[in-house]
XYZ file of C-alpha atoms in Angstrom:
504
model
C -83.205 18.274 -45.394
C -83.280 19.967 -42.091
C -84.963 16.852 -40.910
C -82.142 14.661 -42.198
C -79.393 17.310 -40.550
C -81.451 17.552 -37.178
C -81.607 13.271 -37.289
C -77.766 13.072 -37.814
C -76.902 15.533 -34.940
C -79.210 13.506 -32.835
C -77.619 10.103 -34.290
C -74.091 11.650 -33.259
C -75.163 12.772 -29.796
C -76.535 9.468 -29.092
C -73.350 7.468 -30.508
C -71.364 9.794 -28.366
C -73.440 9.096 -25.209
C -73.142 5.456 -25.821
C -69.385 5.885 -26.127
C -69.245 7.565 -23.090
C -71.293 5.501 -21.056
C -69.603 2.231 -22.321
C -66.149 3.720 -21.689
C -67.535 4.748 -18.202
C -68.895 1.188 -17.689
C -65.554 -0.375 -18.899
C -63.758 2.074 -16.069
C -65.969 1.066 -13.535
C -65.788 -2.451 -14.130
C -61.715 -2.400 -14.437
C -61.661 0.008 -11.459
C -63.393 -2.729 -9.084
C -60.526 -5.066 -9.368
C -57.285 -4.516 -6.964
C -53.984 -6.244 -7.358
C -51.348 -5.921 -5.345
C -49.238 -9.157 -6.677
C -45.574 -8.320 -6.520
C -46.287 -4.441 -5.921
C -45.616 -4.582 -2.285
C -42.155 -3.263 -0.846
C -41.746 -5.798 2.202
C -39.725 -3.112 4.398
C -41.214 -3.477 7.758
C -40.612 -6.213 10.241
C -44.042 -7.763 11.356
C -45.258 -6.835 14.494
C -46.023 -9.500 16.600
C -48.762 -8.987 19.610
C -47.351 -9.403 22.640
C -48.557 -12.107 25.206
C -50.783 -10.212 27.809
C -49.587 -10.120 31.121
C -51.323 -11.979 33.867
C -51.355 -12.454 37.387
C -52.778 -14.938 39.589
C -55.486 -14.035 42.699
C -57.135 -16.514 44.739
C -56.870 -19.280 42.226
C -57.752 -16.802 39.234
C -55.867 -15.692 36.226
C -56.358 -11.843 35.829
C -55.579 -10.024 32.587
C -56.233 -6.353 32.142
C -57.471 -4.643 28.806
C -57.910 -1.076 28.417
C -59.973 0.151 25.234
C -58.392 3.480 24.373
C -57.562 5.792 21.747
C -54.473 6.281 20.186
C -52.748 6.565 16.934
C -50.788 4.413 14.601
C -48.198 4.539 11.392
C -49.429 2.586 8.603
C -46.954 3.964 6.551
C -48.600 7.300 6.198
C -47.548 8.878 9.244
C -49.271 8.829 12.415
C -53.325 7.671 11.760
C -55.799 8.103 14.702
C -56.747 4.767 16.310
C -58.144 2.501 18.876
C -56.771 -0.214 20.827
C -56.331 -2.186 23.963
C -53.435 -1.666 26.076
C -52.005 0.782 23.237
C -52.599 2.640 20.108
C -53.931 -0.136 17.394
C -55.031 -3.840 18.088
C -54.302 -5.611 21.283
C -52.253 -7.948 23.108
C -52.735 -12.080 23.167
C -54.273 -13.411 26.182
C -53.495 -16.762 26.798
C -54.921 -19.120 29.408
C -54.881 -23.113 30.025
C -57.939 -25.333 29.839
C -59.151 -25.749 33.626
C -58.119 -21.990 34.638
C -60.528 -19.571 35.693
C -59.855 -16.373 34.061
C -60.863 -12.706 34.821
C -60.699 -9.887 32.324
C -60.828 -6.324 33.798
C -61.888 -4.336 30.561
C -61.516 -0.673 31.355
C -63.222 1.986 28.645
C -61.207 4.952 28.338
C -63.006 5.955 25.391
C -65.346 8.899 24.802
C -67.907 6.162 23.473
C -69.588 3.027 25.006
C -68.248 -0.335 23.632
C -68.176 -4.039 24.316
C -65.743 -6.863 24.245
C -66.883 -10.038 23.072
C -64.989 -13.244 22.953
C -65.115 -15.005 19.504
C -65.311 -18.493 19.779
C -65.215 -19.224 23.689
C -67.601 -21.217 25.770
C -68.859 -19.565 28.374
C -71.862 -17.904 30.394
C -74.036 -15.833 28.573
C -73.491 -12.617 31.080
C -69.598 -13.003 30.248
C -70.133 -13.085 26.632
C -69.398 -9.383 25.591
C -71.899 -9.131 23.357
C -74.553 -6.187 23.035
C -76.348 -6.625 26.249
C -72.944 -6.618 28.286
C -72.221 -2.492 27.496
C -69.050 -0.899 28.991
C -69.463 2.825 29.147
C -67.050 5.726 29.032
C -65.358 5.764 32.127
C -66.354 2.361 33.268
C -65.150 -1.026 34.032
C -66.530 -4.586 33.304
C -64.805 -7.702 35.025
C -66.585 -10.947 33.490
C -64.821 -14.379 34.606
C -65.364 -17.952 33.659
C -63.671 -21.228 33.502
C -61.716 -21.878 30.533
C -63.217 -25.413 29.161
C -62.570 -26.431 25.517
C -59.635 -27.859 23.327
C -56.547 -25.728 22.249
C -57.515 -23.237 20.001
C -56.878 -19.732 18.336
C -59.928 -17.569 19.392
C -59.926 -13.566 19.264
C -61.888 -10.820 20.996
C -63.313 -7.688 19.432
C -66.070 -5.263 20.409
C -69.773 -6.392 19.521
C -71.837 -3.079 20.008
C -74.989 -3.266 18.349
C -75.063 -0.931 15.266
C -71.673 0.135 15.990
C -69.331 -2.794 15.881
C -67.583 -2.370 12.034
C -66.651 1.090 13.168
C -65.188 0.048 16.168
C -63.332 -3.075 14.928
C -61.944 -1.104 11.841
C -60.488 1.449 13.973
C -58.325 -1.160 15.704
C -59.946 -2.965 18.759
C -59.318 -6.480 18.498
C -56.618 -9.101 19.584
C -56.180 -13.039 19.938
C -56.646 -15.094 22.698
C -55.147 -18.584 22.945
C -56.592 -21.222 24.682
C -53.925 -24.127 25.460
C -54.631 -27.701 26.656
C -52.242 -30.431 26.606
C -54.972 -32.982 25.979
C -55.918 -31.480 22.611
C -52.512 -29.910 21.242
C -49.760 -31.821 19.598
C -46.162 -31.363 21.026
C -44.787 -31.787 17.115
C -46.316 -29.009 15.761
C -44.517 -25.735 16.079
C -45.477 -24.168 19.492
C -42.946 -21.178 20.541
C -45.042 -18.177 20.591
C -42.960 -15.372 18.288
C -40.421 -17.569 16.936
C -42.001 -20.658 15.102
C -45.654 -19.965 16.119
C -47.120 -16.731 14.647
C -50.314 -14.625 15.177
C -51.595 -13.343 11.782
C -54.295 -10.639 12.257
C -55.081 -9.668 8.588
C -57.303 -6.705 7.776
C -57.663 -4.624 5.037
C -57.767 -0.969 5.315
C -58.113 2.270 3.010
C -57.375 5.797 3.758
C -58.833 9.343 2.666
C -56.718 12.410 1.305
C -55.582 13.191 4.979
C -53.958 9.634 5.466
C -56.743 8.735 7.854
C -58.926 5.719 7.881
C -61.857 5.684 5.850
C -64.740 3.462 6.302
C -67.120 4.126 3.711
C -68.673 1.568 1.823
C -67.465 -0.346 -1.172
C -69.286 0.958 -4.862
C -72.190 -1.442 -5.292
C -70.861 -4.260 -3.250
C -73.275 -4.278 -0.380
C -70.825 -5.502 2.179
C -69.503 -2.312 3.787
C -65.695 -1.375 3.500
C -63.147 -2.967 1.305
C -59.471 -1.628 1.437
C -56.706 -1.656 -0.860
C -53.997 -1.867 1.902
C -53.203 -4.790 4.114
C -52.369 -4.540 7.513
C -50.958 -7.705 9.283
C -51.142 -7.168 13.198
C -50.953 -3.513 12.139
C -48.071 -3.614 9.930
C -48.251 -2.664 6.349
C -45.660 -4.095 4.027
C -44.513 -6.685 6.667
C -41.966 -9.455 6.269
C -41.219 -12.273 8.971
C -37.792 -13.421 9.712
C -38.295 -17.608 10.130
C -35.569 -19.337 11.836
C -36.843 -22.714 11.669
C -38.007 -25.540 9.084
C -41.043 -25.467 9.778
C -43.578 -22.142 11.072
C -47.059 -22.363 12.605
C -49.352 -19.305 10.976
C -52.470 -18.689 12.668
C -54.442 -17.177 10.382
C -57.258 -14.751 11.538
C -59.312 -12.907 9.027
C -59.756 -9.961 11.139
C -61.154 -7.801 8.360
C -64.990 -6.308 8.379
C -66.294 -7.392 5.090
C -63.495 -9.156 2.974
C -62.736 -12.752 2.537
C -59.045 -14.223 1.388
C -58.171 -16.912 -0.278
C -54.427 -17.603 1.347
C -51.860 -19.410 -0.674
C -48.479 -18.836 -2.287
C -47.387 -18.185 -5.567
C -44.882 -20.776 -6.190
C -47.879 -23.179 -5.573
C -46.313 -24.543 -2.336
C -48.410 -26.846 -0.432
C -49.059 -26.724 3.556
C -50.583 -28.447 6.160
C -53.946 -27.167 7.227
C -53.977 -28.319 11.304
C -56.075 -26.264 13.055
C -59.733 -24.017 12.184
C -61.815 -22.168 14.618
C -62.413 -24.268 17.201
C -59.123 -26.196 17.442
C -56.767 -28.828 15.709
C -58.230 -30.983 12.999
C -58.077 -34.936 13.512
C -55.888 -34.944 10.507
C -53.426 -32.625 8.955
C -54.719 -31.888 5.256
C -52.229 -30.897 2.356
C -53.622 -27.722 0.571
C -52.323 -25.059 -1.557
C -55.175 -22.529 -0.662
C -57.688 -21.773 2.154
C -60.385 -19.569 2.071
C -61.304 -17.736 5.222
C -64.239 -15.323 5.456
C -64.432 -12.317 8.392
C -64.012 -13.969 11.833
C -62.822 -17.315 10.807
C -59.289 -18.718 11.778
C -56.953 -21.170 10.395
C -53.852 -22.648 11.437
C -51.413 -23.820 8.847
C -47.878 -25.300 9.273
C -45.663 -24.115 6.391
C -42.297 -25.365 5.194
C -39.477 -23.504 4.009
C -35.560 -23.962 2.420
C -32.647 -22.152 3.904
C -32.105 -18.405 2.429
C -35.704 -18.555 0.480
C -38.217 -15.857 0.325
C -41.708 -16.418 -0.438
C -45.132 -14.333 -0.185
C -48.464 -15.314 1.480
C -50.959 -13.985 -1.021
C -54.527 -13.831 -1.100
C -56.003 -15.001 -4.554
C -59.282 -14.280 -6.458
C -62.034 -16.533 -4.414
C -65.074 -17.980 -5.684
C -67.338 -16.217 -3.493
C -70.125 -17.653 -5.823
C -72.458 -14.444 -5.923
C -71.857 -14.468 -9.743
C -69.621 -12.845 -11.974
C -70.749 -9.195 -10.701
C -71.309 -10.282 -7.095
C -67.742 -11.302 -6.645
C -66.298 -8.286 -8.551
C -67.798 -5.815 -6.757
C -67.440 -7.336 -3.162
C -63.423 -8.316 -3.437
C -63.807 -11.649 -4.754
C -61.567 -10.886 -7.942
C -59.048 -9.344 -5.958
C -55.089 -10.292 -5.693
C -53.296 -9.198 -2.587
C -49.746 -9.608 -1.080
C -50.389 -10.122 2.343
C -46.723 -10.960 4.175
C -43.190 -12.166 2.743
C -41.416 -15.050 4.961
C -37.658 -14.742 4.741
C -35.902 -17.925 5.582
C -32.535 -17.566 7.612
C -29.661 -19.290 5.910
C -29.465 -21.837 8.521
C -32.749 -23.326 10.113
C -33.580 -24.731 13.272
C -34.920 -28.267 12.724
C -38.734 -28.867 13.585
C -40.598 -32.495 13.329
C -42.744 -33.304 10.263
C -46.139 -32.763 10.875
C -47.912 -35.748 12.150
C -50.606 -36.788 9.801
C -52.915 -37.978 12.667
C -53.300 -34.894 15.341
C -56.286 -35.100 17.792
C -59.686 -37.135 18.317
C -62.863 -35.076 17.593
C -66.070 -36.980 19.090
C -68.253 -36.694 16.278
C -72.208 -35.206 17.338
C -74.526 -37.702 16.016
C -77.676 -36.675 14.251
C -79.742 -38.915 15.996
C -78.934 -37.078 19.145
C -80.533 -33.995 17.936
C -83.786 -33.167 19.434
C -84.664 -30.016 17.392
C -83.695 -28.713 13.829
C -84.298 -25.144 12.854
C -83.997 -23.265 9.786
C -81.980 -19.874 9.430
C -82.763 -18.242 6.492
C -80.343 -15.251 5.728
C -81.600 -12.245 3.173
C -81.174 -8.587 2.872
C -80.232 -7.711 6.540
C -82.678 -10.106 7.879
C -82.641 -13.755 9.273
C -85.748 -15.615 8.771
C -87.328 -12.194 7.427
C -86.584 -10.650 10.954
C -84.125 -7.904 11.924
C -82.284 -7.643 15.204
C -84.665 -6.800 18.026
C -82.521 -6.438 21.517
C -85.760 -7.673 23.320
C -86.951 -10.688 21.158
C -85.760 -14.615 21.782
C -85.348 -16.204 18.500
C -84.610 -19.676 20.074
C -84.213 -21.213 23.400
C -82.385 -24.400 22.820
C -82.249 -26.564 26.546
C -79.112 -27.179 28.119
C -77.351 -30.429 27.172
C -79.194 -30.634 24.396
C -78.199 -31.420 20.689
C -79.631 -29.444 18.006
C -78.930 -28.989 14.015
C -79.619 -25.697 12.582
C -80.056 -25.544 8.824
C -78.505 -22.498 7.471
C -78.911 -21.056 3.945
C -77.871 -17.241 2.411
C -80.886 -16.738 0.321
C -79.815 -13.628 -1.929
C -76.839 -12.877 -4.019
C -74.617 -11.312 -1.203
C -71.588 -12.648 0.580
C -72.601 -13.656 3.983
C -71.645 -15.933 6.494
C -72.716 -17.204 9.961
C -71.570 -17.195 13.785
C -73.025 -18.645 16.684
C -71.982 -17.390 20.087
C -70.992 -19.667 22.642
C -70.540 -23.072 21.032
C -68.364 -24.598 18.474
C -70.534 -26.666 15.899
C -69.761 -29.152 13.396
C -70.975 -29.133 9.596
C -73.027 -32.223 9.224
C -73.335 -31.409 5.528
C -72.914 -28.798 2.743
C -75.582 -28.758 -0.139
C -76.607 -32.193 0.781
C -72.922 -33.667 0.596
C -70.103 -34.257 3.494
C -68.146 -31.232 4.097
C -64.587 -30.660 2.818
C -61.343 -30.879 4.714
C -61.407 -27.299 6.234
C -64.732 -27.769 7.175
C -64.458 -31.007 9.178
C -63.293 -29.941 12.650
C -65.216 -27.503 15.260
C -66.377 -24.434 13.888
C -67.752 -21.102 14.947
C -68.159 -19.253 11.745
C -69.042 -20.629 8.303
C -68.998 -19.062 4.709
C -72.363 -19.396 3.126
C -72.114 -19.370 -0.596
C -75.708 -18.565 -2.073
C -78.692 -21.249 -2.080
C -76.361 -23.840 -0.600
C -77.699 -25.282 2.756
C -75.825 -25.812 5.705
C -76.494 -28.379 8.244
C -74.813 -27.568 11.560
C -75.037 -29.580 14.808
C -73.869 -28.640 18.200
C -74.369 -29.184 22.109
C -75.689 -26.475 24.167
C -73.333 -27.823 27.669
C -73.003 -26.294 31.088
C -74.739 -22.859 30.880
C -78.090 -21.865 31.177
C -79.717 -18.557 31.541
C -83.085 -17.842 30.481
C -82.887 -13.736 30.745
C -79.629 -13.433 29.118
C -79.065 -14.027 25.406
C -76.065 -15.001 22.822
C -75.885 -13.919 19.537
C -76.244 -15.512 16.063
C -75.428 -13.391 13.052
C -73.818 -12.776 9.452
C -69.946 -11.771 10.534
C -69.836 -9.269 7.612
C -70.151 -6.595 10.244
C -72.002 -4.092 7.638
C -74.689 -6.659 7.855
C -74.318 -7.317 11.384
C -74.880 -3.805 12.168
C -77.955 -3.148 10.045
C -79.848 -5.862 11.683
C -78.546 -9.530 10.396
C -78.391 -10.819 13.847
C -80.407 -12.453 16.230
C -80.498 -13.696 19.626
C -81.213 -17.177 21.716
C -81.166 -18.402 25.196
C -79.911 -21.423 27.192
C -82.947 -22.770 29.467
C -82.417 -25.572 31.800
C -84.197 -28.739 30.752
C -88.098 -28.098 30.417
C -87.367 -24.379 31.092
C -88.862 -21.348 29.119
C -86.982 -18.001 27.911
C -87.696 -15.288 30.115
C -87.483 -11.774 29.485
C -84.795 -10.033 27.676
C -84.638 -6.488 30.012
C -82.027 -4.612 27.880
C -82.983 -1.389 29.641
C -81.279 -2.747 32.900
C -78.297 -3.547 31.307
C -78.241 0.138 29.873
C -78.616 1.165 32.972
C -75.883 -0.952 34.648
C -72.869 -0.784 31.875
C -70.001 -1.475 33.720
C -69.138 -0.164 37.588
């Protein structure tokens, strides 16, 4: 009798524990999904980053950027942040192909930083990677000739081990390249009127209203926020005054991917990606961007209407658990478009845009494998003195890149814009048909990327390749390559000398 009573009590306790655990599991499962659909009060006009002033000195276009501490209002009062030439984010730099530019970068922070020109083709010593350090109170003035098609690029810190924190606090901005030969006048192109930069970032806040960069629960990708800021504006609306508006989308988030679309299912024209305009405009209703990727879309509106740019759940392809815990199941309202009662006319989007010379597989002199897993590439974590590849100047190579684990990764290469030859053995979709510098890698799908290493050779100064999920990059998922003269060999990467001469 006593044994039965004990067994009954044990059974009740086990049942209660199972119920509690099941309830906790359901709560954890449900708590991982964020939806702000139709929940955002769009009460703030979208801030449009100002065009950075510049001056011509000895035939060179000179910009000034100062990294500084400040504060910003995300709708919660003053929040401590960082920015360039202001409290949060930075101005839009704009230059024309063929111009020699100089950017005077001053570090007014109390920490060392760098400024990398993401997507820019330039000498390694001007790239702004983890070797081009700018110490507090010092300045760095890289110079290079802008020589690539018209494109939406951006700039951000690239300090090894600290990139995620610096970008999250607010150090980022756009860099637009103009080139009449690779642009289309029929597309909206009046900056701030019908041509709008959108730096999309997710943020979360602690109990004091300050930025919280703690890692997401079980996600393994770093910070995932429940508040979206566009150009720093939370709950933004854009007054649209033209029939068509060009949105230059930049995923400036640390880890989150976005699947952009509209609740009414309206279609838009995808006209450009990372490295410039596409050959043809593509009619889409969704476009996915992983961290660091850009897309230029043209949206048509009707007089007096309102619609919302929204991010939908995306197929990260990391499995039900993986997608759910890394933001793939979230729905986020981004920006409200408010069309005026009378709209200025704009031409229809041309079907044909620009010619893109295709790189030929037969030209490739080298094929290299890059396997991403854990926090390593090809089983190696970042080593500031190791050269992982040394392509020759002028050569064409194919890099075979694959994500070998169940975590979201993407792949960014400095200096070059590449073309996607194949995705899983098949031709790439339209959104991967143009020049790219960053590409999302679904697990176990091999991407063949083809690129030419033109113009610059420096055996002693490397460029980076890495996952642009910044938590992974900081944790070591990065390597480096040098471009050598034909027949040349890599030199010695002397990071100590960079430390000794960080700025001037």
